[in-house]
Coordinates of C-alpha atoms in Angstrom, one line a residue:
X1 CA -0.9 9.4 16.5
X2 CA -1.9 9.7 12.5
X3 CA -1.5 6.9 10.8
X4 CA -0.6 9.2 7.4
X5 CA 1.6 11.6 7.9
X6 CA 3.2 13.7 5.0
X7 CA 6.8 13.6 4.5
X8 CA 9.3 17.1 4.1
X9 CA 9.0 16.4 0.4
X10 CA 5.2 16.4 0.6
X11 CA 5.0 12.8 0.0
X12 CA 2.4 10.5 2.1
X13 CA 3.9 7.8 4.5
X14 CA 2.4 5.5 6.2
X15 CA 3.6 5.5 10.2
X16 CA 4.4 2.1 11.5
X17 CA 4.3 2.9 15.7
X18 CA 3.9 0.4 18.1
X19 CA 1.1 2.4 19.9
X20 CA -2.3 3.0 18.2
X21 CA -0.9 3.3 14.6
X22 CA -0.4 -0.5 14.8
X23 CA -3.6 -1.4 16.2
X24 CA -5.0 0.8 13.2
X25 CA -2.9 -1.2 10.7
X26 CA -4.5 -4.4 11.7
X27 CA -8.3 -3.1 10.7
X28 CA -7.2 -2.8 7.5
X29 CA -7.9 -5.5 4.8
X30 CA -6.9 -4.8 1.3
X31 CA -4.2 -3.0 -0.2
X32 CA -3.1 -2.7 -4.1
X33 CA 0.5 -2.6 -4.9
X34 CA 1.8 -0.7 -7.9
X35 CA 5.3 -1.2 -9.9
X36 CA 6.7 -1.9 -12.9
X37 CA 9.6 -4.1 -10.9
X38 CA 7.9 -7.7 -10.2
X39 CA 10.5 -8.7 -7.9
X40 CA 9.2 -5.0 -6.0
X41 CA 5.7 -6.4 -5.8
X42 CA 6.3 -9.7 -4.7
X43 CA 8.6 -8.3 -1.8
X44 CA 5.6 -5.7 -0.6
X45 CA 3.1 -8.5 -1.4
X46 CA 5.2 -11.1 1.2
X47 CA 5.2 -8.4 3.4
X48 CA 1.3 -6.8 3.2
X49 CA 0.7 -10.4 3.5
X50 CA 2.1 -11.5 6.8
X51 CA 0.6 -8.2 7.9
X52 CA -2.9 -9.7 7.1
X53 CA -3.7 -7.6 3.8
X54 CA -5.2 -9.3 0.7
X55 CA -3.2 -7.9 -1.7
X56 CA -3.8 -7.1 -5.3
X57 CA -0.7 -6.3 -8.5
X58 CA -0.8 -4.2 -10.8
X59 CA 2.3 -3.0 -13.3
X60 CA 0.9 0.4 -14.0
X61 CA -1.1 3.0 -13.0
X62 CA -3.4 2.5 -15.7
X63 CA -4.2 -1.0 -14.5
X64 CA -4.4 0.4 -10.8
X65 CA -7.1 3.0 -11.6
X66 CA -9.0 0.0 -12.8
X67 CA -8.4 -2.4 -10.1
X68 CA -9.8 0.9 -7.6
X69 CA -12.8 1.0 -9.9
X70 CA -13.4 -2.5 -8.9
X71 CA -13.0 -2.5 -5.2
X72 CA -12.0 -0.5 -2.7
X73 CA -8.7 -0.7 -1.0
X74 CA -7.8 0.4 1.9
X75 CA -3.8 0.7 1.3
X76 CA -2.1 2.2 -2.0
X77 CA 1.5 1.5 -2.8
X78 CA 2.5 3.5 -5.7
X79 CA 5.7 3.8 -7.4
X80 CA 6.4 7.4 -8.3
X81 CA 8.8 7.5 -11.0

């Protein structure tokens, strides 16, 4: 079980499974969620949240690459477009 797996479009998805993948997801701590759409980070935020991730905002990428400078995290997710 890989908790990353790459997608037929060569896009990186994280694997919810109910096996070891989820045991995985719990070690993790802190993720950063980036999009332009507020209402889109406050839905992944509720969500990372009741998953037991502190979770950081940020609008663009710009302000992402300087929230990573900061601190590690152990989750990124990005909007693409």
């Amino acid at each position: 079980d890989r908790l990353v797996q790459q997608d037929r479009q060569g896009f990186y998805v994280l694997v919810f499974d109910p096996g070891e993948s989820t045991r995985a997801m719990s070690q993790l701590k802190r993720a950063i969620v980036v999009d332009d759409d507020v209402t889109l980070r406050l839905v992944a935020r509720r969500h990372l949240t009741k998953l037991g991730f502190e979770v950081a905002e940020a609008e663009t990428g710009k302000e992402a690459i300087q929230l990573i400078k900061e601190r590690p995290f152990d989750l990124i997710l990005m909007d693409l477009q």
